[in-house]
Amino acid sequence: MSTTKTYKIILSGGGTGGHIYPAIAIANELKRRYPNSKFLFVGAQDRMEMEKVPQAGYAIEGLWISGLQRQLTLKNAMFPFKVLSSLFKARKLIKAFQPDIAIGTGGFASGPLLYVAAGKNIPTVLQEQNSYPGITNKLLSKKAKKICVAYEGLERFFPKEKIRITGNPVRQDVLNVAGKRSEARAHFKIEAERLTVLVLGGSLGAKRINALIAQKLDVLAQQNVTVIWQCGKLYYEQYKTYDNAKNVQVYQFINQMDMAYAAADIVISRAGASSVSELCIVGKPVIFIPSPNVAEDHQTKNAQAIVNKEAALLIKENALDTDFEAVFSKLVASKTQQDILSANIKTLALANATKDIVDEIEAVLEQ
């Protein structure tokens, strides 16, 4: 590995944190190895990457692109125009930037960008976070040099010889939460031995999980647990009144996720790819409540892949009213079940994902 080499690297991934943070983690590792290289991100012009990428210190260009809606809408009627506009702008960006490689981590904008790059014989690398890939990556895989994945069995969708199982990049601070328990308990002002439940619904929040927790606060109080509840940006005003009620702490967003994970005994979470990867590394007992409102129902498939290894529990949204209380109470009451889930999920952790992905990218660059 030579740090004197310089490359021009273009990256695309966005729409949700699950696509953005892996792209930023990959860029950070490439920058560490090749400090003088130039980086350009390409995103969807009205999505969160336009804010998060500059905060991480990188330049970004936006394309006029969005996904297809499931029903007939005006947005769908505009879709062909958005694709043409995005392909045109992607060509301009690639011509001006002259990248050595194009890296896609999924999301709307990566489609046009990597399609154009591959058409100009620029090597492309895909990073697929989910156990069931979206349509964009399925289409792009034919021309990609390598496809870095986090789950087994993806040769159903991608050319087998291109697949590398690397895992998903995760935030560096969650890699070592094991020794932070007492510090984390002090941070959240939790009594030392009190069982603590961390509730996560993604950065924006999860409507159904929030409604469930609000509805079941009495049940949680009977179990004598402390609840750290990240309700998300969209729901904070609605739920902040519950803060400090019966050992409940409500947050719009938790910046120090390592502290939240370290303080928790049990986690209730959505099953986005980044969350699942982090939770494998954190190694706490998890109840997954997947979002049913995502393409290909991929969150349920992500969670099911963990449940199949007896490493987590899964409750579907439509079964929450009937099943949550029994599943949760049983888990709280059984230290044995907590220990088994914790031990099993740790075996699925791929903690060196970012390094392994960048090793694969490096090999493509050196060809």
Tab-separated table of C-alpha atoms in Angstrom:
chain	number	residue	atom	x	y	z
A	1	MET	CA	0.000	0.000	0.000
A	2	SER	CA	1.459	3.333	-1.087
A	3	THR	CA	0.291	6.590	0.439
A	4	THR	CA	2.163	8.566	-2.232
A	5	LYS	CA	-0.308	7.449	-4.891
A	6	THR	CA	-3.212	9.759	-5.606
A	7	TYR	CA	-6.564	8.763	-7.031
A	8	LYS	CA	-9.770	10.472	-8.047
A	9	ILE	CA	-12.605	8.640	-6.332
A	10	ILE	CA	-16.304	9.205	-6.954
A	11	LEU	CA	-18.840	7.756	-4.526
A	12	SER	CA	-22.601	7.572	-4.552
A	13	GLY	CA	-25.048	6.395	-1.924
A	14	GLY	CA	-27.923	8.052	-0.198
A	15	GLY	CA	-31.590	8.489	0.567
A	16	THR	CA	-31.141	7.074	4.075
A	17	GLY	CA	-28.385	6.958	6.682
A	18	GLY	CA	-27.951	3.266	5.845
A	19	HIS	CA	-26.569	4.202	2.417
A	20	ILE	CA	-24.788	7.440	3.396
A	21	TYR	CA	-22.735	6.372	6.433
A	22	PRO	CA	-21.128	3.362	4.693
A	23	ALA	CA	-20.075	5.622	1.797
A	24	ILE	CA	-18.535	8.130	4.230
A	25	ALA	CA	-16.770	5.336	6.176
A	26	ILE	CA	-15.284	3.978	2.921
A	27	ALA	CA	-14.141	7.461	1.866
A	28	ASN	CA	-12.532	8.067	5.280
A	29	GLU	CA	-10.526	4.832	5.062
A	30	LEU	CA	-9.436	5.580	1.469
A	31	LYS	CA	-8.415	9.082	2.548
A	32	ARG	CA	-6.409	7.609	5.430
A	33	ARG	CA	-4.507	5.400	2.979
A	34	TYR	CA	-4.233	7.968	0.167
A	35	PRO	CA	-4.284	11.399	1.854
A	36	ASN	CA	-3.749	13.386	-1.360
A	37	SER	CA	-6.555	11.768	-3.314
A	38	LYS	CA	-9.587	13.721	-4.520
A	39	PHE	CA	-13.108	12.705	-3.560
A	40	LEU	CA	-16.517	13.599	-4.973
A	41	PHE	CA	-19.869	12.349	-3.700
A	42	VAL	CA	-23.016	12.260	-5.822
A	43	GLY	CA	-26.431	12.128	-4.148
A	44	ALA	CA	-30.116	12.822	-4.696
A	45	GLN	CA	-30.540	16.582	-4.517
A	46	ASP	CA	-33.290	16.765	-1.882
A	47	ARG	CA	-32.173	13.930	0.416
A	48	MET	CA	-30.213	13.864	3.688
A	49	GLU	CA	-26.845	13.158	2.013
A	50	MET	CA	-26.769	16.796	0.818
A	51	GLU	CA	-26.402	17.774	4.504
A	52	LYS	CA	-24.523	14.791	6.002
A	53	VAL	CA	-21.709	14.492	3.406
A	54	PRO	CA	-20.512	18.133	3.686
A	55	GLN	CA	-20.639	17.739	7.506
A	56	ALA	CA	-18.160	14.865	7.038
A	57	GLY	CA	-15.894	17.172	5.026
A	58	TYR	CA	-16.568	16.046	1.443
A	59	ALA	CA	-17.899	17.788	-1.664
A	60	ILE	CA	-21.218	16.543	-3.040
A	61	GLU	CA	-23.241	17.105	-6.213
A	62	GLY	CA	-26.979	16.403	-6.339
A	63	LEU	CA	-28.943	14.640	-9.079
A	64	TRP	CA	-32.672	15.174	-9.715
A	65	ILE	CA	-33.698	11.606	-8.946
A	66	SER	CA	-36.069	9.658	-6.706
A	67	GLY	CA	-37.483	6.142	-6.455
A	68	LEU	CA	-40.574	4.796	-8.139
A	69	GLN	CA	-43.669	5.002	-5.935
A	70	ARG	CA	-45.804	1.880	-5.543
A	71	GLN	CA	-48.943	3.570	-6.794
A	72	LEU	CA	-49.696	5.821	-9.770
A	73	THR	CA	-48.584	9.322	-8.788
A	74	LEU	CA	-47.349	12.507	-10.400
A	75	LYS	CA	-43.885	11.623	-9.058
A	76	ASN	CA	-43.984	8.419	-11.109
A	77	ALA	CA	-44.977	10.328	-14.231
A	78	MET	CA	-41.860	12.507	-13.715
A	79	PHE	CA	-39.583	9.473	-13.217
A	80	PRO	CA	-38.413	9.073	-16.864
A	81	PHE	CA	-37.503	12.791	-16.990
A	82	LYS	CA	-35.593	12.512	-13.712
A	83	VAL	CA	-33.639	9.518	-15.036
A	84	LEU	CA	-32.696	11.353	-18.247
A	85	SER	CA	-31.746	14.492	-16.315
A	86	SER	CA	-29.632	12.429	-13.881
A	87	LEU	CA	-27.852	10.494	-16.654
A	88	PHE	CA	-27.043	13.790	-18.389
A	89	LYS	CA	-25.660	15.367	-15.203
A	90	ALA	CA	-23.770	12.174	-14.252
A	91	ARG	CA	-22.028	12.276	-17.672
A	92	LYS	CA	-21.035	15.900	-17.108
A	93	LEU	CA	-19.700	15.174	-13.602
A	94	ILE	CA	-17.677	12.160	-14.722
A	95	LYS	CA	-16.256	14.026	-17.721
A	96	ALA	CA	-15.175	16.917	-15.487
A	97	PHE	CA	-13.872	14.836	-12.558
A	98	GLN	CA	-12.252	11.970	-14.520
A	99	PRO	CA	-12.491	9.385	-11.693
A	100	ASP	CA	-10.231	6.345	-11.399
A	101	ILE	CA	-13.030	4.368	-9.751
A	102	ALA	CA	-16.743	4.710	-8.951
A	103	ILE	CA	-18.138	3.243	-5.698
A	104	GLY	CA	-21.847	2.759	-5.051
A	105	THR	CA	-23.444	2.009	-1.679
A	106	GLY	CA	-27.047	1.932	-2.901
A	107	GLY	CA	-29.815	4.510	-3.073
A	108	PHE	CA	-31.391	6.324	-6.006
A	109	ALA	CA	-28.439	8.408	-7.169
A	110	SER	CA	-25.986	5.518	-7.432
A	111	GLY	CA	-27.938	4.061	-10.390
A	112	PRO	CA	-27.340	6.789	-12.986
A	113	LEU	CA	-23.809	7.550	-11.737
A	114	LEU	CA	-22.471	3.974	-11.801
A	115	TYR	CA	-24.305	3.194	-15.056
A	116	VAL	CA	-22.513	6.086	-16.769
A	117	ALA	CA	-19.163	5.220	-15.142
A	118	ALA	CA	-19.345	1.573	-16.262
A	119	GLY	CA	-20.287	2.710	-19.770
A	120	LYS	CA	-17.069	4.758	-19.886
A	121	ASN	CA	-14.982	1.757	-18.707
A	122	ILE	CA	-14.360	3.271	-15.277
A	123	PRO	CA	-14.151	0.338	-12.824
A	124	THR	CA	-17.099	0.177	-10.429
A	125	VAL	CA	-17.432	-1.445	-6.993
A	126	LEU	CA	-20.787	-2.008	-5.278
A	127	GLN	CA	-21.439	-2.315	-1.577
A	128	GLU	CA	-24.761	-4.070	-0.883
A	129	GLN	CA	-25.880	-3.727	2.739
A	130	ASN	CA	-29.042	-5.825	2.676
A	131	SER	CA	-29.785	-9.547	2.548
A	132	TYR	CA	-32.155	-8.787	-0.349
A	133	PRO	CA	-30.684	-6.296	-2.833
A	134	GLY	CA	-32.610	-3.413	-4.349
A	135	ILE	CA	-33.250	-3.141	-8.070
A	136	THR	CA	-30.478	-0.540	-8.576
A	137	ASN	CA	-27.668	-2.816	-7.430
A	138	LYS	CA	-29.127	-5.828	-9.251
A	139	LEU	CA	-28.945	-3.881	-12.525
A	140	LEU	CA	-25.484	-2.436	-11.807
A	141	SER	CA	-23.969	-5.792	-10.780
A	142	LYS	CA	-23.548	-6.995	-14.373
A	143	LYS	CA	-20.848	-4.389	-15.067
A	144	ALA	CA	-19.326	-4.105	-11.568
A	145	LYS	CA	-15.802	-5.384	-10.905
A	146	LYS	CA	-16.610	-6.447	-7.323
A	147	ILE	CA	-19.651	-6.567	-5.060
A	148	CYS	CA	-19.049	-6.363	-1.303
A	149	VAL	CA	-21.912	-7.910	0.673
A	150	ALA	CA	-22.894	-8.486	4.313
A	151	TYR	CA	-24.977	-11.659	4.005
A	152	GLU	CA	-24.529	-15.167	2.625
A	153	GLY	CA	-26.601	-16.429	-0.302
A	154	LEU	CA	-26.465	-13.389	-2.574
A	155	GLU	CA	-25.292	-15.408	-5.589
A	156	ARG	CA	-29.052	-15.701	-6.302
A	157	PHE	CA	-28.890	-12.055	-7.356
A	158	PHE	CA	-25.271	-11.305	-8.279
A	159	PRO	CA	-22.533	-13.011	-10.334
A	160	LYS	CA	-20.898	-15.373	-7.835
A	161	GLU	CA	-17.297	-14.676	-8.876
A	162	LYS	CA	-17.686	-10.950	-8.092
A	163	ILE	CA	-19.068	-11.373	-4.550
A	164	ARG	CA	-16.908	-10.705	-1.476
A	165	ILE	CA	-18.423	-11.143	2.020
A	166	THR	CA	-17.059	-8.147	3.933
A	167	GLY	CA	-19.923	-6.970	6.144
A	168	ASN	CA	-21.216	-3.409	6.409
A	169	PRO	CA	-19.140	-0.427	7.540
A	170	VAL	CA	-20.211	0.762	10.988
A	171	ARG	CA	-19.461	3.853	13.071
A	172	GLN	CA	-16.042	3.480	14.681
A	173	ASP	CA	-17.303	4.375	18.147
A	174	VAL	CA	-19.503	1.257	18.379
A	175	LEU	CA	-16.602	-1.152	17.843
A	176	ASN	CA	-15.670	-1.206	21.526
A	177	VAL	CA	-18.685	-0.639	23.775
A	178	ALA	CA	-17.857	-3.603	26.048
A	179	GLY	CA	-15.749	-1.673	28.574
A	180	LYS	CA	-17.965	1.422	28.747
A	181	ARG	CA	-20.907	0.106	30.796
A	182	SER	CA	-20.340	1.965	34.081
A	183	GLU	CA	-19.402	5.190	32.247
A	184	ALA	CA	-22.528	4.834	30.071
A	185	ARG	CA	-24.774	4.169	33.083
A	186	ALA	CA	-23.440	7.336	34.718
A	187	HIS	CA	-23.932	9.262	31.451
A	188	PHE	CA	-27.650	8.359	31.389
A	189	LYS	CA	-27.977	8.526	35.220
A	190	ILE	CA	-29.188	4.914	35.465
A	191	GLU	CA	-28.988	2.935	38.709
A	192	ALA	CA	-26.203	0.351	38.395
A	193	GLU	CA	-28.260	-2.840	38.363
A	194	ARG	CA	-31.458	-1.627	36.739
A	195	LEU	CA	-32.357	-3.455	33.498
A	196	THR	CA	-32.246	-0.970	30.626
A	197	VAL	CA	-34.022	-1.140	27.272
A	198	LEU	CA	-32.815	0.914	24.300
A	199	VAL	CA	-35.495	1.704	21.687
A	200	LEU	CA	-34.334	2.735	18.187
A	201	GLY	CA	-36.373	3.563	15.103
A	202	GLY	CA	-33.779	4.975	12.707
A	203	SER	CA	-32.669	8.604	12.417
A	204	LEU	CA	-36.100	9.939	11.431
A	205	GLY	CA	-38.048	7.696	13.789
A	206	ALA	CA	-40.486	4.797	13.439
A	207	LYS	CA	-44.153	5.703	13.815
A	208	ARG	CA	-45.353	2.214	14.801
A	209	ILE	CA	-42.536	1.555	17.315
A	210	ASN	CA	-43.133	4.939	18.948
A	211	ALA	CA	-46.878	4.281	19.229
A	212	LEU	CA	-46.125	0.847	20.733
A	213	ILE	CA	-43.773	2.218	23.417
A	214	ALA	CA	-46.203	5.010	24.359
A	215	GLN	CA	-49.000	2.442	24.637
A	216	LYS	CA	-46.907	-0.065	26.666
A	217	LEU	CA	-45.222	2.286	29.169
A	218	ASP	CA	-47.260	0.774	32.012
A	219	VAL	CA	-46.138	-2.734	31.019
A	220	LEU	CA	-42.517	-1.525	30.916
A	221	ALA	CA	-42.946	0.118	34.323
A	222	GLN	CA	-44.278	-3.159	35.782
A	223	GLN	CA	-41.116	-4.879	34.496
A	224	ASN	CA	-39.104	-2.311	36.475
A	225	VAL	CA	-36.901	-1.298	33.502
A	226	THR	CA	-35.364	1.987	32.423
A	227	VAL	CA	-36.153	2.988	28.820
A	228	ILE	CA	-33.793	5.016	26.618
A	229	TRP	CA	-36.059	5.937	23.713
A	230	GLN	CA	-34.789	7.537	20.501
A	231	CYS	CA	-38.103	8.551	18.954
A	232	GLY	CA	-36.615	10.394	15.940
A	233	LYS	CA	-36.763	13.856	14.471
A	234	LEU	CA	-40.294	13.507	13.068
A	235	TYR	CA	-41.873	12.409	16.373
A	236	TYR	CA	-39.998	14.223	19.126
A	237	GLU	CA	-42.625	16.945	19.669
A	238	GLN	CA	-45.313	14.267	20.013
A	239	TYR	CA	-43.470	12.099	22.550
A	240	LYS	CA	-41.168	14.407	24.530
A	241	THR	CA	-43.816	14.749	27.272
A	242	TYR	CA	-43.015	11.153	28.300
A	243	ASP	CA	-39.437	12.125	29.182
A	244	ASN	CA	-38.671	11.165	32.802
A	245	ALA	CA	-42.051	9.496	33.261
A	246	LYS	CA	-41.526	6.193	35.116
A	247	ASN	CA	-37.829	5.855	34.272
A	248	VAL	CA	-38.236	6.855	30.619
A	249	GLN	CA	-35.718	9.057	28.784
A	250	VAL	CA	-36.877	10.408	25.406
A	251	TYR	CA	-34.407	11.675	22.801
A	252	GLN	CA	-34.882	13.114	19.336
A	253	PHE	CA	-31.512	11.697	18.315
A	254	ILE	CA	-28.700	10.080	20.301
A	255	ASN	CA	-25.321	11.423	19.207
A	256	GLN	CA	-23.230	9.157	21.431
A	257	MET	CA	-24.543	5.810	20.233
A	258	ASP	CA	-21.645	3.958	21.873
A	259	MET	CA	-22.917	5.177	25.271
A	260	ALA	CA	-26.501	4.141	24.460
A	261	TYR	CA	-25.434	0.648	23.371
A	262	ALA	CA	-23.114	0.259	26.379
A	263	ALA	CA	-25.875	1.249	28.821
A	264	ALA	CA	-28.471	-1.107	27.304
A	265	ASP	CA	-29.285	-4.679	28.359
A	266	ILE	CA	-31.903	-5.234	25.628
A	267	VAL	CA	-32.410	-3.386	22.321
A	268	ILE	CA	-35.655	-2.905	20.380
A	269	SER	CA	-34.825	-1.805	16.828
A	270	ARG	CA	-35.767	-1.525	13.183
A	271	ALA	CA	-33.787	-3.856	10.912
A	272	GLY	CA	-32.080	-1.545	8.443
A	273	ALA	CA	-28.779	-3.006	7.256
A	274	SER	CA	-26.536	-0.588	9.191
A	275	SER	CA	-28.484	-1.120	12.408
A	276	VAL	CA	-28.281	-4.904	12.057
A	277	SER	CA	-24.506	-4.761	11.435
A	278	GLU	CA	-23.968	-2.501	14.450
A	279	LEU	CA	-26.110	-4.688	16.689
A	280	CYS	CA	-24.089	-7.788	15.745
A	281	ILE	CA	-20.934	-6.003	16.888
A	282	VAL	CA	-22.569	-4.594	20.045
A	283	GLY	CA	-23.772	-8.101	20.939
A	284	LYS	CA	-26.838	-7.279	23.067
A	285	PRO	CA	-30.151	-9.252	22.949
A	286	VAL	CA	-32.340	-7.679	20.252
A	287	ILE	CA	-36.028	-7.632	19.375
A	288	PHE	CA	-36.299	-6.584	15.728
A	289	ILE	CA	-39.466	-4.827	14.542
A	290	PRO	CA	-38.787	-4.448	10.796
A	291	SER	CA	-40.371	-1.672	8.761
A	292	PRO	CA	-42.815	-3.187	6.258
A	293	ASN	CA	-42.733	0.044	4.197
A	294	VAL	CA	-39.404	-0.512	2.414
A	295	ALA	CA	-38.558	-1.878	-1.033
A	296	GLU	CA	-38.768	-5.690	-1.317
A	297	ASP	CA	-39.577	-5.826	2.440
A	298	HIS	CA	-35.800	-6.071	2.894
A	299	GLN	CA	-35.818	-5.216	6.618
A	300	THR	CA	-37.834	-8.353	7.417
A	301	LYS	CA	-35.349	-10.380	5.357
A	302	ASN	CA	-32.380	-8.758	7.156
A	303	ALA	CA	-33.889	-9.579	10.555
A	304	GLN	CA	-34.923	-13.089	9.520
A	305	ALA	CA	-31.324	-13.872	8.514
A	306	ILE	CA	-30.272	-13.138	12.133
A	307	VAL	CA	-33.263	-14.928	13.684
A	308	ASN	CA	-32.455	-18.048	11.613
A	309	LYS	CA	-29.132	-18.247	13.513
A	310	GLU	CA	-31.019	-18.016	16.863
A	311	ALA	CA	-29.336	-14.670	17.404
A	312	ALA	CA	-32.334	-12.289	17.753
A	313	LEU	CA	-36.124	-12.155	18.132
A	314	LEU	CA	-38.496	-10.782	15.499
A	315	ILE	CA	-41.998	-9.341	15.834
A	316	LYS	CA	-43.756	-8.120	12.703
A	317	GLU	CA	-45.624	-4.817	12.982
A	318	ASN	CA	-48.994	-6.454	12.397
A	319	ALA	CA	-48.365	-8.808	15.354
A	320	LEU	CA	-47.224	-6.195	17.893
A	321	ASP	CA	-50.572	-5.836	19.650
A	322	THR	CA	-50.892	-9.589	20.203
A	323	ASP	CA	-47.251	-10.656	20.683
A	324	PHE	CA	-45.114	-7.842	22.081
A	325	GLU	CA	-46.022	-8.136	25.747
A	326	ALA	CA	-45.420	-11.893	25.944
A	327	VAL	CA	-42.142	-11.841	23.938
A	328	PHE	CA	-40.753	-8.871	25.874
A	329	SER	CA	-41.764	-10.166	29.338
A	330	LYS	CA	-40.267	-13.579	28.634
A	331	LEU	CA	-36.962	-12.036	27.501
A	332	VAL	CA	-36.768	-9.732	30.546
A	333	ALA	CA	-37.449	-12.659	32.879
A	334	SER	CA	-34.896	-15.020	31.308
A	335	LYS	CA	-31.228	-14.198	31.828
A	336	THR	CA	-30.468	-17.474	29.989
A	337	GLN	CA	-32.316	-16.351	26.857
A	338	GLN	CA	-30.583	-12.960	27.006
A	339	ASP	CA	-27.171	-14.645	27.242
A	340	ILE	CA	-27.869	-17.058	24.357
A	341	LEU	CA	-29.068	-14.279	22.011
A	342	SER	CA	-26.109	-12.115	22.999
A	343	ALA	CA	-23.538	-14.874	22.410
A	344	ASN	CA	-25.075	-15.907	19.059
A	345	ILE	CA	-25.387	-12.421	17.574
A	346	LYS	CA	-21.732	-11.676	18.422
A	347	THR	CA	-20.635	-14.598	16.219
A	348	LEU	CA	-22.212	-12.834	13.202
A	349	ALA	CA	-20.229	-9.607	13.671
A	350	LEU	CA	-17.934	-8.492	10.845
A	351	ALA	CA	-16.013	-5.774	12.660
A	352	ASN	CA	-13.363	-5.134	9.962
A	353	ALA	CA	-15.866	-4.404	7.186
A	354	THR	CA	-14.578	-0.954	6.216
A	355	LYS	CA	-10.964	-2.141	6.012
A	356	ASP	CA	-11.959	-5.274	4.053
A	357	ILE	CA	-14.070	-3.294	1.564
A	358	VAL	CA	-11.253	-0.803	0.981
A	359	ASP	CA	-8.801	-3.705	0.488
A	360	GLU	CA	-11.083	-4.892	-2.348
A	361	ILE	CA	-11.301	-1.364	-3.796
A	362	GLU	CA	-7.514	-1.051	-3.581
A	363	ALA	CA	-7.082	-4.296	-5.524
A	364	VAL	CA	-9.347	-2.930	-8.297
A	365	LEU	CA	-7.390	0.369	-8.375
A	366	GLU	CA	-4.094	-1.492	-8.684
A	367	GLN	CA	-5.317	-3.516	-11.647
